[in-house]
Amino acid sequence: MNPVQADSFDSSKAIIEALPYEKSVKFFGYLILAIAVALSSFQIWQGITSTISATYFRPVHLCWVLVLIFLHYPLIRNRQNKGYMLGRAVDLALCGLTVFAGYRMSIFDYNDIDHMLYGLGMADLVAGGALVLLLLEGCRRTVGWVMVLIAGMFLAYSAFGDMLPGAMATKAYSLQELIQFQIYSANGVFGSALGIAATTVFIFVLFGAFLEVTGAGKFFIDLAFSIAGKYRGGPAKAAVLASAGLGSISGSAIANTVTTGSVTIPMMKKLGYTPEQSAGIEAAASTGGQIMPPIMGAGAFVMAQFTGVPYSDIMLASIAPAILYFFCTLLYVHLMACKLDLKAASRTEAVISVMKQGAHHLIPLAIITTLLMMAYSPLLVGVAGCAAILVTAALRKHSRIGLKKFIAGMKNGALMALPISAACGAAGIIVGVVGQTGIGLQFTQFVMEFSGGYMLVALGLISIVALVLGMGLPVTAAYIVLAVMAVPMLGDFGLPLLTAHLIVFWLSQTSNVTPPIALAAFAGAGVANANPMKSSVEAFKLAGGLFMIPIMMAYTDLLNPDAGLMAFTFAIVQTATIIVAIAISIEGYLLRPLKTIERVVAITVVPWVLFNPLSTGFIGVLVILSLIGVQWKTRHGVTA
């Protein structure tokens, strides 16, 4: 332990020991509140003024986040543990070390080339090395061990890559070179991933927190129930609609599953859906919120930075695929309701009544959508959105918030952003290593050789990698890692840059709903008191669009309206046909139970439509339409 750590540890321990246990808990509560509110205030100020350059702002943001992580996520979380107070002393020591590292970053002269010629000074080297370790510890507390292990493996590859055989070998970089590249440049930890997390993503997470405290979240749920509740399987369809609206705003499929699911899952169970079906429906719908414009989760803003494509263009390109995804989910929900012979909800509130109470909450969403379409900076749009939600909430007495709720929103926004910033910082390590060593090119060559030049096989391999990464990484981090590795390979197949990134972005979402580790489905199972593995199987089926639609992005003009209205429309029809064919084949139901021969016919339509869109593709569409016609004539009084 160096002198700085020792002094910090001793002073922290003295503070803890001087306070009774109860007072120390209250002390940390107030400290977290003050630091979180200050962080949100600082982020808003920076978003408006852009006073601090990115070179210095990103280290300040990261160090601020790490301090908050060490306070909010204690080393020892069980307060009954005898070592809790000692753990708190360690937490304060880590905060002190973070502040020291942040101070060294803030006074570092990037224009002085001495550090490039002669290396870093000892203090800067210690500060940089400490910050890497502190970041990994912050990731461990917020995201889990998997992110730490992956980042550690990439760092080890940089340091000891010369010991590997053949094409896997790379130059070995010294500790000095690693720290200099990862910390004292914009290529590693403080690269574009953290830059987006520290600006646009943070502001939109704060926007979501304000929506929650003003009651706008409840309004969207009530509106969804008033629209869909009167139809067969209404609560489940309402869950899909509500999650589509709120999923992107919350920034987390898991968080949305728990919050929205606490309302929708009990209603679905009461209607007649099994607990596993209820959990799967909510998980699939909440995952879809991450791909639904206008706010598509943190990864979409990172995509805009990676590709150089305006966010408005990404948003426009994503509208048709997102609608098709929710069409897929709603179709499965409807077929389930028909098979179980479920009825509509016994009572729903009129749409006009719900709108009278909360229509003003739509104004902020309309404002941010309009501003994004006008190509304003997403950061400024987020700030405007935060202001708009507070102003519009003040228009009505029942949604008006006081100082206490405003502070709660500021605090919740900062705390919700902690895992995102930590994960993006660690992802920056991986991106830096890929750039420094050239391992991305080797990955591309491996996949190309293994796929035999067939794009469908390559997409399957990318899907598998996405699933493995997603088992331990947040969606945004999984997307960043996968984009760096896989997008160049998809480009070799002739796919446009935006198409390749959107495919990877969609596949990165699959880990939330795919066994054996489906975090959103597991969260829904907890709310529904259901079997987690069975819930994840249901979620996987309902979220099948996450696998089907990226394939259609690659093989059709689904992301290319410029190809002409006819080609774009037929791409949508193709995709919808495949979704229907697979859904009715799996469920064995359309307007009535399907016969075996009908299920076989439906599933054989899929390759026709996928691989031969201009010849047998039309025939496949006609086959599904004919099957629907036959079902209609022979439904024997079954109502849909």
PDB file of N, CA and C in Angstrom, residues 25 66 124 152 175 194-195 232 248 285 359 405 422 438-439 497 518 527 540 566 604 638 640:
ATOM      1  N   VAL A  25     -24.450   4.743   9.095  1.00  0.00           N
ATOM      2  CA  VAL A  25     -25.361   4.413   8.003  1.00  0.00           C
ATOM      3  C   VAL A  25     -26.040   5.678   7.487  1.00  0.00           C
ATOM      4  N   LEU A  66     -16.978   6.537 -10.017  1.00  0.00           N
ATOM      5  CA  LEU A  66     -16.334   5.510  -9.193  1.00  0.00           C
ATOM      6  C   LEU A  66     -16.478   5.810  -7.712  1.00  0.00           C
ATOM      7  N   ASP A 124       2.127  10.000 -12.210  1.00  0.00           N
ATOM      8  CA  ASP A 124       1.127   9.769 -13.257  1.00  0.00           C
ATOM      9  C   ASP A 124       0.986   8.287 -13.571  1.00  0.00           C
ATOM     10  N   GLY A 152      -9.746  -8.065 -18.200  1.00  0.00           N
ATOM     11  CA  GLY A 152      -8.447  -8.556 -17.736  1.00  0.00           C
ATOM     12  C   GLY A 152      -7.765  -9.441 -18.764  1.00  0.00           C
ATOM     13  N   LEU A 175       4.147  -2.109 -19.191  1.00  0.00           N
ATOM     14  CA  LEU A 175       3.171  -1.444 -18.316  1.00  0.00           C
ATOM     15  C   LEU A 175       3.080   0.034 -18.665  1.00  0.00           C
ATOM     16  N   LEU A 194     -17.084   5.604 -23.405  1.00  0.00           N
ATOM     17  CA  LEU A 194     -17.277   6.347 -22.164  1.00  0.00           C
ATOM     18  C   LEU A 194     -17.749   7.770 -22.464  1.00  0.00           C
ATOM     19  N   GLY A 195     -17.271   8.337 -23.583  1.00  0.00           N
ATOM     20  CA  GLY A 195     -17.693   9.687 -23.942  1.00  0.00           C
ATOM     21  C   GLY A 195     -19.196   9.783 -24.115  1.00  0.00           C
ATOM     22  N   ARG A 232     -58.902  -9.662 -26.349  1.00  0.00           N
ATOM     23  CA  ARG A 232     -58.530 -10.969 -25.792  1.00  0.00           C
ATOM     24  C   ARG A 232     -57.056 -10.950 -25.382  1.00  0.00           C
ATOM     25  N   SER A 248     -37.167   1.747 -23.531  1.00  0.00           N
ATOM     26  CA  SER A 248     -36.000   2.514 -23.963  1.00  0.00           C
ATOM     27  C   SER A 248     -35.687   3.631 -22.994  1.00  0.00           C
ATOM     28  N   ALA A 285     -41.127  -8.147 -24.026  1.00  0.00           N
ATOM     29  CA  ALA A 285     -41.590  -6.793 -24.333  1.00  0.00           C
ATOM     30  C   ALA A 285     -40.603  -5.753 -23.821  1.00  0.00           C
ATOM     31  N   ALA A 359     -52.330  13.448 -20.619  1.00  0.00           N
ATOM     32  CA  ALA A 359     -51.894  13.733 -21.990  1.00  0.00           C
ATOM     33  C   ALA A 359     -50.701  14.680 -22.037  1.00  0.00           C
ATOM     34  N   LYS A 405     -39.137  15.489  -4.393  1.00  0.00           N
ATOM     35  CA  LYS A 405     -39.187  14.564  -5.528  1.00  0.00           C
ATOM     36  C   LYS A 405     -38.179  14.954  -6.605  1.00  0.00           C
ATOM     37  N   ALA A 422     -19.625   2.590 -15.806  1.00  0.00           N
ATOM     38  CA  ALA A 422     -18.576   1.644 -15.438  1.00  0.00           C
ATOM     39  C   ALA A 422     -18.352   0.623 -16.550  1.00  0.00           C
ATOM     40  N   GLY A 438      -4.523  -5.276 -32.984  1.00  0.00           N
ATOM     41  CA  GLY A 438      -5.026  -5.769 -34.267  1.00  0.00           C
ATOM     42  C   GLY A 438      -5.725  -7.102 -34.179  1.00  0.00           C
ATOM     43  N   ILE A 439      -6.178  -7.504 -32.969  1.00  0.00           N
ATOM     44  CA  ILE A 439      -6.830  -8.792 -32.803  1.00  0.00           C
ATOM     45  C   ILE A 439      -8.169  -8.853 -33.530  1.00  0.00           C
ATOM     46  N   LEU A 497     -22.371  -0.073 -43.559  1.00  0.00           N
ATOM     47  CA  LEU A 497     -21.901   0.092 -42.183  1.00  0.00           C
ATOM     48  C   LEU A 497     -23.053   0.139 -41.187  1.00  0.00           C
ATOM     49  N   ALA A 518     -30.834 -15.846 -18.876  1.00  0.00           N
ATOM     50  CA  ALA A 518     -31.675 -14.816 -19.485  1.00  0.00           C
ATOM     51  C   ALA A 518     -32.087 -13.851 -18.379  1.00  0.00           C
ATOM     52  N   VAL A 527     -40.702 -11.780 -10.179  1.00  0.00           N
ATOM     53  CA  VAL A 527     -41.955 -11.052  -9.939  1.00  0.00           C
ATOM     54  C   VAL A 527     -43.148 -11.998 -10.021  1.00  0.00           C
ATOM     55  N   PHE A 540     -37.728 -16.488 -24.830  1.00  0.00           N
ATOM     56  CA  PHE A 540     -36.973 -16.762 -26.055  1.00  0.00           C
ATOM     57  C   PHE A 540     -37.911 -16.911 -27.247  1.00  0.00           C
ATOM     58  N   MET A 566     -41.402   0.007 -53.474  1.00  0.00           N
ATOM     59  CA  MET A 566     -41.813  -1.371 -53.733  1.00  0.00           C
ATOM     60  C   MET A 566     -40.892  -2.363 -53.019  1.00  0.00           C
ATOM     61  N   THR A 604     -42.198 -24.633 -44.107  1.00  0.00           N
ATOM     62  CA  THR A 604     -41.432 -24.727 -45.355  1.00  0.00           C
ATOM     63  C   THR A 604     -41.460 -23.408 -46.136  1.00  0.00           C
ATOM     64  N   VAL A 638     -64.781 -20.147 -34.014  1.00  0.00           N
ATOM     65  CA  VAL A 638     -63.719 -19.642 -33.145  1.00  0.00           C
ATOM     66  C   VAL A 638     -63.520 -18.170 -33.437  1.00  0.00           C
ATOM     67  N   ALA A 640     -61.446 -14.550 -32.949  1.00  0.00           N
ATOM     68  CA  ALA A 640     -60.104 -14.069 -32.659  1.00  0.00           C
ATOM     69  C   ALA A 640     -60.153 -12.797 -31.884  1.00  0.00           C
TER      70      ALA A 640
END
